[in-house]
CSV table of C-alpha atoms and ligand atoms in Angstrom, one decimal:
chain,number,residue,atom,x,y,z
A,201,MET,CA,15.9,47.5,49.0
A,202,THR,CA,15.7,47.2,52.8
A,203,LYS,CA,15.2,43.5,53.1
A,204,LEU,CA,17.3,40.5,52.1
A,205,THR,CA,15.2,37.5,51.0
A,206,CYS,CA,17.0,34.2,50.4
A,207,ILE,CA,15.0,31.9,48.1
A,208,SER,CA,15.8,28.2,48.3
A,209,PRO,CA,16.6,26.5,45.0
A,210,VAL,CA,15.2,23.3,46.5
A,211,ASP,CA,11.5,24.3,46.2
A,212,GLY,CA,11.4,28.1,45.9
A,213,SER,CA,10.5,28.6,49.6
A,214,VAL,CA,11.9,31.5,51.6
A,215,VAL,CA,14.9,30.3,53.7
A,216,ALA,CA,15.6,33.5,55.5
A,217,GLU,CA,14.7,37.2,55.5
A,218,ARG,CA,16.9,39.8,57.1
A,219,ASP,CA,16.8,43.6,57.3
A,220,TYR,CA,19.8,45.2,55.7
A,221,LEU,CA,21.7,47.4,58.1
A,222,THR,CA,21.2,51.1,57.7
A,223,THR,CA,24.2,53.2,56.7
A,224,THR,CA,24.5,54.6,60.3
A,225,ALA,CA,24.4,51.1,61.9
A,226,ALA,CA,26.9,49.9,59.3
A,227,GLU,CA,29.2,52.8,60.1
A,228,GLN,CA,29.0,52.1,63.8
A,229,ALA,CA,29.9,48.5,63.3
A,230,VAL,CA,33.0,49.5,61.3
A,231,GLN,CA,34.0,51.9,64.1
A,232,LYS,CA,33.7,48.9,66.5
A,233,ALA,CA,36.1,46.9,64.2
A,234,GLN,CA,38.5,49.9,64.1
A,235,GLN,CA,38.4,50.3,67.9
A,236,ALA,CA,38.9,46.6,68.5
A,237,GLN,CA,41.9,46.2,66.1
A,238,LYS,CA,44.8,47.5,68.1
A,239,ALA,CA,44.1,45.4,71.2
A,240,TRP,CA,43.6,42.4,69.0
A,241,ALA,CA,46.9,43.0,67.2
A,242,GLU,CA,48.6,43.3,70.6
A,243,LYS,CA,47.5,39.9,71.7
A,244,SER,CA,50.1,37.2,71.1
A,245,LEU,CA,50.1,35.3,67.8
A,246,GLU,CA,49.4,32.2,69.9
A,247,GLN,CA,46.3,33.8,71.5
A,248,ARG,CA,45.0,34.8,68.1
A,249,ILE,CA,45.6,31.4,66.6
A,250,ASP,CA,43.7,29.8,69.5
A,251,VAL,CA,40.6,31.9,68.9
A,252,VAL,CA,40.6,31.1,65.2
A,253,SER,CA,41.2,27.4,65.9
A,254,ARG,CA,38.4,27.3,68.4
A,255,ALA,CA,36.1,29.1,66.0
A,256,VAL,CA,36.9,26.5,63.3
A,257,ALA,CA,36.2,23.7,65.8
A,258,ASN,CA,32.9,25.4,66.7
A,259,ILE,CA,31.9,25.2,63.0
A,260,GLY,CA,32.7,21.5,63.1
A,261,MET,CA,30.4,21.0,66.0
A,262,MET,CA,27.6,22.7,64.1
A,263,ASN,CA,28.2,20.6,60.9
A,264,ASP,CA,25.2,18.4,61.2
A,265,GLU,CA,22.9,21.5,61.2
A,266,ILE,CA,25.0,23.2,58.6
A,267,VAL,CA,24.9,20.5,55.9
A,268,PRO,CA,21.1,20.6,55.3
A,269,GLU,CA,21.1,24.3,55.8
A,270,LEU,CA,23.6,24.7,52.9
A,271,ALA,CA,21.4,22.4,50.8
A,272,TRP,CA,18.4,24.7,51.4
A,273,GLN,CA,20.4,27.8,50.7
A,274,MET,CA,22.4,26.9,47.6
A,275,GLY,CA,21.4,23.3,46.6
A,276,ARG,CA,24.5,21.3,47.3
A,277,PRO,CA,23.5,17.6,48.0
A,278,VAL,CA,23.8,16.6,51.7
A,279,ARG,CA,25.7,13.4,50.6
A,280,TYR,CA,28.8,15.5,50.2
A,281,GLY,CA,28.8,16.5,53.9
A,282,GLY,CA,29.3,20.3,53.6
A,283,GLU,CA,32.7,22.0,53.6
A,284,PHE,CA,34.1,21.3,57.0
A,285,SER,CA,37.1,19.2,56.0
A,286,GLY,CA,38.5,21.7,53.5
A,287,PHE,CA,37.6,24.6,55.8
A,288,GLU,CA,39.4,23.0,58.7
A,289,GLU,CA,42.4,21.9,56.5
A,290,ARG,CA,43.0,25.4,55.3
A,291,ALA,CA,42.7,27.1,58.7
A,292,LEU,CA,44.9,24.6,60.4
A,293,TYR,CA,47.5,24.8,57.7
A,294,MET,CA,47.6,28.6,57.9
A,295,ALA,CA,47.9,28.3,61.7
A,296,SER,CA,50.9,25.9,61.3
A,297,ILE,CA,52.9,28.3,59.1
A,298,ALA,CA,51.8,31.6,60.8
A,299,GLU,CA,54.8,32.0,63.0
A,300,ASP,CA,57.3,31.6,60.2
A,301,ALA,CA,55.3,33.5,57.6
A,302,LEU,CA,54.8,36.5,60.0
A,303,ALA,CA,58.3,36.5,61.4
A,304,PRO,CA,60.4,39.6,60.9
A,305,ILE,CA,63.0,39.4,58.2
A,306,ASP,CA,66.5,40.3,59.4
A,307,THR,CA,68.2,42.0,56.4
A,308,GLY,CA,71.6,42.0,58.0
A,309,SER,CA,72.0,43.3,61.5
A,310,ASN,CA,75.5,43.9,62.8
A,311,GLU,CA,77.3,45.8,65.6
A,312,GLN,CA,76.3,49.1,64.2
A,313,PHE,CA,72.9,48.6,62.7
A,314,GLN,CA,69.7,46.6,63.3
A,315,ARG,CA,67.6,46.2,60.2
A,316,HIS,CA,64.4,44.4,60.0
A,317,ILE,CA,61.3,44.1,57.9
A,318,HIS,CA,58.2,43.4,60.0
A,319,ARG,CA,54.8,42.3,58.8
A,320,VAL,CA,52.0,44.3,60.3
A,321,PRO,CA,48.3,44.0,59.9
A,322,HIS,CA,46.5,46.3,57.5
A,323,GLY,CA,43.8,47.1,60.1
A,324,VAL,CA,40.1,46.4,59.3
A,325,MET,CA,39.6,44.0,56.5
A,326,LEU,CA,36.4,43.7,54.5
A,327,ILE,CA,35.7,40.2,53.2
A,328,VAL,CA,33.0,40.0,50.5
A,329,ALA,CA,32.1,36.3,49.9
A,330,PRO,CA,30.2,34.3,47.3
A,331,TRP,CA,27.6,31.6,47.9
A,332,ASN,CA,29.2,28.8,45.9
A,333,TYR,CA,31.7,27.6,48.6
A,334,PRO,CA,30.4,29.9,51.3
A,335,PHE,CA,32.6,28.7,54.2
A,336,MET,CA,35.8,27.8,52.4
A,337,THR,CA,36.0,31.1,50.5
A,338,VAL,CA,35.7,33.1,53.8
A,339,ILE,CA,38.3,31.1,55.7
A,340,ASN,CA,40.9,31.5,52.9
A,341,SER,CA,41.3,35.1,53.9
A,342,ALA,CA,39.7,35.4,57.4
A,343,ALA,CA,42.0,32.8,59.0
A,344,PRO,CA,45.3,34.6,58.0
A,345,ALA,CA,43.8,38.0,58.4
A,346,LEU,CA,42.8,37.4,62.0
A,347,MET,CA,45.9,35.5,62.9
A,348,ALA,CA,48.0,38.4,61.6
A,349,GLY,CA,46.1,40.9,63.8
A,350,ASN,CA,43.4,42.4,61.5
A,351,THR,CA,39.8,42.7,62.5
A,352,VAL,CA,37.3,41.4,60.0
A,353,VAL,CA,34.0,42.7,58.6
A,354,LEU,CA,32.2,40.0,56.6
A,355,LYS,CA,29.6,40.8,53.9
A,356,HIS,CA,28.3,37.5,52.8
A,357,ALA,CA,26.3,36.6,49.8
A,358,SER,CA,22.5,37.1,49.8
A,359,GLN,CA,22.1,33.5,48.7
A,360,THR,CA,23.9,32.2,51.9
A,361,PRO,CA,23.1,34.7,54.7
A,362,LEU,CA,23.0,32.0,57.4
A,363,VAL,CA,26.7,31.1,56.7
A,364,GLY,CA,27.8,34.6,57.8
A,365,GLU,CA,25.7,34.2,60.9
A,366,ARG,CA,27.1,30.8,61.7
A,367,LEU,CA,30.7,32.2,61.3
A,368,GLU,CA,30.0,35.2,63.6
A,369,LYS,CA,28.5,32.9,66.3
A,370,ALA,CA,31.5,30.5,66.0
A,371,PHE,CA,34.0,33.4,66.5
A,372,LEU,CA,32.1,34.9,69.4
A,373,GLU,CA,31.8,31.6,71.2
A,374,ALA,CA,35.5,31.0,70.6
A,375,GLY,CA,36.2,34.1,72.6
A,376,ALA,CA,36.9,36.6,69.8
A,377,PRO,CA,36.6,40.1,71.5
A,378,ASP,CA,33.7,42.3,70.5
A,379,GLY,CA,34.3,43.8,67.0
A,380,VAL,CA,37.0,41.3,66.0
A,381,PHE,CA,34.8,39.3,63.6
A,382,GLN,CA,31.5,40.8,62.5
A,383,ASN,CA,29.0,39.6,60.0
A,384,LEU,CA,27.1,42.5,58.6
A,385,CYS,CA,24.0,42.3,56.4
A,386,LEU,CA,24.9,44.9,53.8
A,387,ASP,CA,23.3,45.8,50.6
A,388,HIS,CA,25.4,46.9,47.6
A,389,GLY,CA,24.8,50.6,48.1
A,390,THR,CA,25.9,50.6,51.7
A,391,THR,CA,28.9,48.4,50.9
A,392,ALA,CA,29.9,50.8,48.2
A,393,SER,CA,29.5,53.9,50.4
A,394,LEU,CA,31.6,52.4,53.2
A,395,ILE,CA,34.4,51.5,50.8
A,396,ALA,CA,34.2,54.9,49.1
A,397,ALA,CA,34.4,56.5,52.6
A,398,ASN,CA,37.7,54.7,53.2
A,399,ALA,CA,36.2,52.6,56.0
A,400,PHE,CA,38.5,49.6,55.3
A,401,ASP,CA,42.2,49.2,55.2
A,402,PHE,CA,42.0,46.2,52.9
A,403,LEU,CA,39.4,44.4,50.9
A,404,SER,CA,39.2,40.8,50.0
A,405,PHE,CA,36.6,40.1,47.3
A,406,THR,CA,35.7,36.6,46.0
A,407,GLY,CA,33.0,36.6,43.3
A,408,SER,CA,32.2,37.5,39.7
A,409,VAL,CA,34.1,39.8,37.4
A,410,PRO,CA,31.3,42.5,37.5
A,411,GLY,CA,31.4,42.3,41.3
A,412,GLY,CA,35.1,42.8,41.3
A,413,GLN,CA,34.8,45.7,39.0
A,414,SER,CA,32.2,47.4,41.2
A,415,MET,CA,34.6,47.0,44.2
A,416,GLU,CA,37.4,48.8,42.2
A,417,LYS,CA,34.9,51.6,41.2
A,418,SER,CA,33.8,52.1,44.8
A,419,ALA,CA,37.3,52.2,46.0
A,420,ALA,CA,38.6,54.6,43.3
A,421,GLY,CA,40.8,57.3,44.8
A,422,THR,CA,40.8,55.8,48.3
A,423,PHE,CA,43.9,53.7,47.7
A,424,THR,CA,42.2,50.8,49.5
A,425,GLY,CA,44.3,47.7,48.9
A,426,MET,CA,42.4,44.8,47.3
A,427,GLY,CA,42.6,41.1,46.7
A,428,LEU,CA,40.3,39.9,43.9
A,429,GLU,CA,39.5,36.3,43.3
A,430,LEU,CA,37.1,36.3,40.3
A,431,GLY,CA,35.7,34.0,37.7
A,432,GLY,CA,37.3,31.2,35.6
A,433,LYS,CA,37.0,29.1,32.5
A,434,ASP,CA,39.4,26.4,33.5
A,435,PRO,CA,40.6,24.0,30.8
A,436,GLY,CA,41.5,20.3,31.0
A,437,TYR,CA,43.9,18.8,28.5
A,438,VAL,CA,44.0,15.0,28.0
A,439,MET,CA,47.2,14.0,26.2
A,440,ASP,CA,47.6,10.8,24.2
A,441,ASP,CA,49.6,9.1,26.9
A,442,ALA,CA,47.1,9.8,29.8
A,443,ASP,CA,45.2,7.3,31.9
A,444,ILE,CA,41.9,8.0,30.1
A,445,GLN,CA,39.6,6.5,32.7
A,446,ALA,CA,41.2,8.6,35.5
A,447,ALA,CA,41.1,11.7,33.3
A,448,ALA,CA,37.4,11.2,32.6
A,449,ASP,CA,36.5,10.4,36.3
A,450,THR,CA,38.4,13.5,37.6
A,451,LEU,CA,37.6,16.0,34.9
A,452,ILE,CA,33.9,15.2,34.8
A,453,ASP,CA,33.7,15.4,38.6
A,454,GLY,CA,35.6,18.7,38.3
A,455,ALA,CA,33.1,19.9,35.8
A,456,MET,CA,29.9,18.7,37.5
A,457,PHE,CA,30.6,18.9,41.3
A,458,ASN,CA,28.4,21.5,43.0
A,459,SER,CA,26.4,21.6,39.7
A,460,GLY,CA,29.4,23.1,38.0
A,461,GLN,CA,29.3,26.1,40.3
A,462,SER,CA,33.0,26.1,41.2
A,463,CYS,CA,35.4,28.9,40.4
A,464,CYS,CA,38.0,26.3,39.4
A,465,GLY,CA,35.4,23.9,37.9
A,466,ILE,CA,36.5,22.4,34.5
A,467,GLU,CA,34.6,24.3,31.8
A,468,ARG,CA,36.3,23.1,28.6
A,469,ILE,CA,38.2,20.0,27.8
A,470,TYR,CA,40.7,19.4,25.0
A,471,VAL,CA,41.5,15.8,24.1
A,472,ALA,CA,44.3,14.4,21.9
A,473,GLU,CA,42.7,13.1,18.7
A,474,PRO,CA,43.7,9.4,19.1
A,475,VAL,CA,42.0,9.2,22.5
A,476,PHE,CA,39.1,11.6,21.9
A,477,ASP,CA,36.3,9.0,21.2
A,478,ASP,CA,37.4,6.8,24.2
A,479,PHE,CA,37.4,9.9,26.5
A,480,VAL,CA,34.0,11.1,25.2
A,481,GLN,CA,32.5,7.7,25.7
A,482,LYS,CA,33.8,7.4,29.2
A,483,ALA,CA,32.7,10.9,30.1
A,484,THR,CA,29.2,10.2,28.7
A,485,ASP,CA,28.8,7.1,30.8
A,486,ILE,CA,29.8,9.0,33.9
A,487,VAL,CA,27.4,11.8,33.3
A,488,ASN,CA,24.5,9.4,32.5
A,489,GLY,CA,25.1,7.9,36.0
A,490,TYR,CA,24.3,11.2,37.9
A,491,ARG,CA,21.1,11.5,39.9
A,492,LEU,CA,19.6,15.0,39.6
A,493,GLY,CA,17.2,15.7,42.4
A,494,ASN,CA,16.4,17.1,45.8
A,495,PRO,CA,19.7,17.8,47.5
A,496,LEU,CA,18.3,16.7,50.9
A,497,GLU,CA,17.9,13.1,49.6
A,498,ALA,CA,20.9,10.9,50.3
A,499,ASP,CA,21.2,9.4,46.8
A,500,THR,CA,21.1,12.7,44.9
A,501,THR,CA,24.5,13.4,43.3
A,502,LEU,CA,23.5,16.5,41.4
A,503,GLY,CA,21.4,19.2,43.1
A,504,PRO,CA,19.6,22.2,41.6
A,505,MET,CA,21.6,25.2,40.7
A,506,ALA,CA,21.7,27.9,43.4
A,507,HIS,CA,19.0,30.0,41.7
A,508,LYS,CA,16.8,29.5,38.7
A,509,ARG,CA,18.3,32.6,37.1
A,510,PHE,CA,21.7,31.0,37.1
A,511,ALA,CA,20.3,27.9,35.4
A,512,ALA,CA,18.6,30.1,32.8
A,513,LEU,CA,22.0,31.6,31.8
A,514,VAL,CA,23.4,28.1,31.4
A,515,ARG,CA,20.4,26.9,29.3
A,516,GLU,CA,20.8,30.1,27.1
A,517,GLN,CA,24.6,29.4,26.5
A,518,THR,CA,23.9,25.7,25.8
A,519,GLU,CA,21.1,26.4,23.4
A,520,ALA,CA,23.1,29.1,21.5
A,521,ALA,CA,26.0,26.5,21.1
A,522,VAL,CA,23.6,23.9,19.8
A,523,GLN,CA,22.1,26.4,17.4
A,524,ALA,CA,25.6,27.1,16.2
A,525,GLY,CA,26.3,23.4,15.5
A,526,ALA,CA,27.3,21.9,18.9
A,527,LYS,CA,26.1,18.3,19.5
A,528,PRO,CA,24.7,17.5,22.9
A,529,LEU,CA,25.5,14.0,24.1
A,530,ILE,CA,23.2,13.8,27.1
A,531,ASN,CA,19.4,13.4,27.0
A,532,THR,CA,17.4,15.7,29.2
A,533,PHE,CA,16.9,14.1,32.7
A,534,SER,CA,13.4,13.3,33.7
A,535,ASN,CA,13.4,15.7,36.7
A,536,ASP,CA,14.9,18.6,34.8
A,537,ASP,CA,12.1,21.2,35.6
A,538,GLY,CA,13.2,24.0,33.3
A,539,GLY,CA,14.1,26.0,36.4
A,540,ALA,CA,16.8,25.4,38.9
A,541,TYR,CA,16.9,21.7,38.3
A,542,LEU,CA,19.1,21.5,35.2
A,543,SER,CA,20.3,18.4,33.4
A,544,PRO,CA,24.1,18.0,33.1
A,545,GLN,CA,25.4,18.2,29.5
A,546,LEU,CA,28.4,17.4,27.4
A,547,LEU,CA,28.9,19.1,24.1
A,548,VAL,CA,31.0,18.1,21.2
A,549,ASN,CA,31.4,19.8,17.8
A,550,VAL,CA,32.2,23.0,19.7
A,551,ASP,CA,34.7,25.8,18.9
A,552,HIS,CA,35.9,29.0,20.4
A,553,SER,CA,33.4,31.1,18.4
A,554,MET,CA,30.8,29.8,20.9
A,555,ALA,CA,30.2,31.5,24.3
A,556,ILE,CA,30.1,28.1,25.9
A,557,MET,CA,33.9,27.8,25.2
A,558,ARG,CA,34.7,31.4,26.1
A,559,ASP,CA,32.5,32.9,28.8
A,560,GLU,CA,32.2,31.5,32.3
A,561,THR,CA,29.3,29.0,32.3
A,562,PHE,CA,29.2,28.2,36.1
A,563,GLY,CA,26.9,25.2,35.5
A,564,PRO,CA,27.0,21.5,34.8
A,565,VAL,CA,27.9,21.8,31.1
A,566,VAL,CA,31.2,21.2,29.5
A,567,GLY,CA,32.4,21.4,25.9
A,568,ILE,CA,34.9,18.8,24.6
A,569,MET,CA,37.2,19.4,21.6
A,570,PRO,CA,39.7,17.2,19.8
A,571,VAL,CA,43.3,18.6,19.4
A,572,LYS,CA,46.1,17.6,17.1
A,573,ASN,CA,49.0,18.4,19.4
A,574,ASP,CA,50.3,20.2,22.4
A,575,ALA,CA,50.8,23.5,20.5
A,576,GLU,CA,47.1,23.5,19.5
A,577,ALA,CA,46.0,22.7,23.0
A,578,LEU,CA,48.2,25.4,24.4
A,579,ALA,CA,46.8,28.0,22.1
A,580,LEU,CA,43.3,27.0,22.9
A,581,MET,CA,43.9,26.9,26.7
A,582,ASN,CA,45.3,30.4,26.5
A,583,ASP,CA,42.5,31.7,24.3
A,584,SER,CA,40.6,33.0,27.3
A,585,GLU,CA,40.1,36.2,29.3
A,586,PHE,CA,40.4,34.1,32.5
A,587,GLY,CA,43.2,32.1,34.1
A,588,LEU,CA,42.6,30.3,37.4
A,589,THR,CA,43.7,26.7,36.9
A,590,ALA,CA,44.6,24.3,34.0
A,591,SER,CA,44.5,20.5,34.4
A,592,LEU,CA,47.0,18.5,32.3
A,593,TRP,CA,46.6,14.7,31.9
A,594,THR,CA,49.8,12.8,31.0
A,595,THR,CA,52.2,10.3,32.4
A,596,ASP,CA,55.1,12.5,31.4
A,597,ILE,CA,55.9,15.1,34.1
A,598,GLU,CA,58.4,16.9,32.0
A,599,ARG,CA,55.9,17.4,29.2
A,600,ALA,CA,53.4,18.8,31.7
A,601,ALA,CA,56.1,21.1,33.2
A,602,ALA,CA,57.2,22.4,29.8
A,603,LEU,CA,53.6,23.0,28.8
A,604,GLY,CA,52.7,24.5,32.2
A,605,ASN,CA,55.4,27.2,31.8
A,606,HIS,CA,53.4,28.6,28.8
A,607,ILE,CA,49.9,28.4,30.2
A,608,GLU,CA,48.5,31.7,31.4
A,609,THR,CA,47.0,30.6,34.6
A,610,GLY,CA,47.3,30.8,38.4
A,611,THR,CA,47.7,27.0,39.0
A,612,VAL,CA,48.9,24.2,36.8
A,613,PHE,CA,47.6,20.7,37.8
A,614,MET,CA,48.9,17.4,36.5
A,615,ASN,CA,46.5,14.4,36.8
A,616,ARG,CA,44.2,16.2,39.2
A,617,CYS,CA,42.0,19.3,39.3
A,618,ASP,CA,39.5,21.4,41.3
A,619,TYR,CA,41.5,21.3,44.6
A,620,LEU,CA,43.0,24.1,46.7
A,621,ASP,CA,46.2,23.0,48.3
A,622,PRO,CA,46.7,25.4,51.3
A,623,SER,CA,50.4,25.2,50.9
A,624,LEU,CA,50.2,26.8,47.5
A,625,CYS,CA,49.1,30.3,46.6
A,626,TRP,CA,45.5,30.5,45.3
A,627,THR,CA,45.7,33.1,42.6
A,628,GLY,CA,44.7,34.0,39.1
A,629,VAL,CA,45.7,36.0,36.1
A,630,LYS,CA,43.9,38.1,33.5
A,631,ASN,CA,40.2,38.7,34.6
A,632,THR,CA,40.5,36.0,37.2
A,633,GLY,CA,41.9,38.5,39.6
A,634,ARG,CA,44.8,40.0,41.5
A,635,GLY,CA,46.7,39.0,44.7
A,636,GLY,CA,46.4,35.5,46.2
A,637,SER,CA,45.3,33.7,49.3
A,638,LEU,CA,46.6,30.7,51.3
A,639,SER,CA,50.2,29.7,51.6
A,640,GLU,CA,52.9,32.0,53.1
A,641,ILE,CA,52.0,34.5,50.4
A,642,GLY,CA,48.4,34.6,51.8
A,643,PHE,CA,49.9,36.1,55.0
A,644,HIS,CA,51.9,38.6,53.0
A,645,ASN,CA,48.6,39.8,51.4
A,646,VAL,CA,46.9,40.4,54.7
A,647,THR,CA,49.8,42.4,56.1
A,648,ARG,CA,52.0,45.3,55.0
A,649,PRO,CA,55.8,45.5,55.3
A,650,LYS,CA,57.2,47.9,57.9
A,651,SER,CA,60.9,48.6,57.9
A,652,TYR,CA,63.1,49.3,60.9
A,653,HIS,CA,66.5,50.8,60.4
A,654,PHE,CA,68.3,51.4,63.8
A,655,LYS,CA,71.8,52.8,64.2
A,656,LYS,CA,73.0,51.7,67.5
A,657,ASN,CA,75.7,54.4,68.2
B,160,LIG,P1,28.9,37.8,42.8
B,160,LIG,O1,27.5,38.0,42.3
B,160,LIG,O2,30.0,38.7,42.3
B,160,LIG,O3,28.8,38.0,44.4
B,160,LIG,C1,29.9,37.7,45.3
B,160,LIG,C2,29.7,38.6,46.5
B,160,LIG,O4,29.9,39.9,46.1
B,160,LIG,C3,28.4,38.5,47.2
B,160,LIG,O5,28.5,38.7,48.5
B,160,LIG,C4,27.6,39.7,46.5
B,160,LIG,O6,26.6,40.2,47.3
B,160,LIG,C5,28.7,40.7,46.5
B,160,LIG,N1,28.6,41.7,45.5
B,160,LIG,C6,28.5,41.5,44.2
B,160,LIG,N2,28.4,42.7,43.6
B,160,LIG,C7,28.4,43.7,44.5
B,160,LIG,C8,28.3,45.1,44.6
B,160,LIG,N3,28.2,45.8,43.5
B,160,LIG,N4,28.4,45.7,45.8
B,160,LIG,C9,28.6,45.0,46.9
B,160,LIG,N5,28.7,43.6,46.9
B,160,LIG,C10,28.6,43.0,45.8
B,160,LIG,O7,29.4,36.4,42.6
B,160,LIG,P2,28.6,35.0,43.0
B,160,LIG,O8,27.6,34.8,42.0
B,160,LIG,O9,28.2,35.1,44.4
B,160,LIG,O10,29.8,34.0,42.9
B,160,LIG,C11,30.1,33.3,41.7
B,160,LIG,C12,31.4,34.0,41.1
B,160,LIG,O11,32.4,33.9,42.0
B,160,LIG,C13,31.8,33.2,39.9
B,160,LIG,O12,32.2,34.1,38.9
B,160,LIG,C14,33.0,32.4,40.5
B,160,LIG,O13,34.0,32.0,39.5
B,160,LIG,C15,33.6,33.4,41.4
B,160,LIG,N6,34.4,32.7,42.4
B,160,LIG,C16,35.8,32.9,42.4
B,160,LIG,C17,36.6,32.2,43.3
B,160,LIG,C18,38.1,32.3,43.2
B,160,LIG,O14,38.8,31.8,44.1
B,160,LIG,N7,38.6,32.9,42.1
B,160,LIG,C19,36.0,31.4,44.3
B,160,LIG,C20,34.6,31.3,44.4
B,160,LIG,C21,33.8,32.0,43.4
B,160,LIG,P3,25.0,39.8,47.0
B,160,LIG,O15,24.9,38.4,47.2
B,160,LIG,O16,24.3,40.6,48.1
B,160,LIG,O17,24.8,40.3,45.6
């Protein structure tokens, strides 16, 4: 395959075509990143933060063009205004903590010894990004990586090629020296061969489990360090003392926003038996209020899925669940076209023998199950190969904390969901990945420790 073709989920038209880089051109670009890295790392932290902050502001200035461009590429309705607020919030937060997070650790200097641990950049970082939040997933690792003195090579998703181009333009116009931030149009084979040839000092991958596995396979034997932010099957648990309306509003938004194509989207909901019917009724009313349609129209609240092949997988999982006894609560929407435009769905009478309650769905469908008590909810929440977030709904913070201690997950939420707080580490367990981005720990993951042990006399 020599050409990337991005097909719009809006109407099947071609949004962009690009030639993939040849292996030689890709190798030359990586060399440029290697050559630029030392001078970049020798700039002051303040200078590097300035470049990143200006690049972020440049993206903000392009936002009016970016919002419809995103809708064309991956179908998110324009009414949500793109990703700039989260993108900026994360970058500025990381800038605000950079000095402390990257400061040397004095482990006890005295008259005879000076002993420090410094944090030094890895070198050249490859960022491989997904299309579902194509700006925010890049900035999670690009901002701390660049601030810490790494140079970045970005391989963006073939569904959102224009995002990588926007980011490169923003960094160049912000004064990033040549080679510091490059967006490369790479196919899988060239990406794999660069990784296998030890071209990168660290790799940050956000995407599917099979994608993460292929990164590990390509890197086998090279010792390339890797952060993996992979899939999820995030649960919500509504307890008997919860505010049911708030739980329904937030969990259903968490399940349906971005047509369910969120790594930390709510994919299964457990509800205490006494409040089950009330929750299900409220959830049904909310879903029936969605407007599925063209994402460029202002009143559309639910766009098409990013590609009709993604919608086909969701239809398949839903149909299999219904065949096995699940009950769908939502009638097919009139503009469900059997392709990328997919009706949202709530399923009851579900159980964990069904793929819809086990595998990542990544679409606007969620199963809802009644539970007898916290122990049953805990067992069901942990009955998963994934662990990104879990959302608990209760007015009892101690009950949430006690339960949270036993949930196998990266983040425990109480009375909220589907939000990345940049002061907390974004991380997962089990097949959801390894490592973590954002927070002070995000800086640790884009640097390596270097120890200094000096005897003064
Ligand atoms: P994907 O198919 O794995 O693709 C992600 C990125 O990896 C794309 O740039 C893709 O390039 C590239 N890629 C995949 N396989 C590759 C290979 N063998 N060699 C080189 N590059 C490869 O995932 P997606 O469909 O874009 O994103 C959805 C997935 O991402 C979901 O599972 C979601 O849960 C996960 N996700 C996780 C997080 C998190 O924070 N944990 C955040 C967002 C998304 P091409 O486009 O060229 O194939």
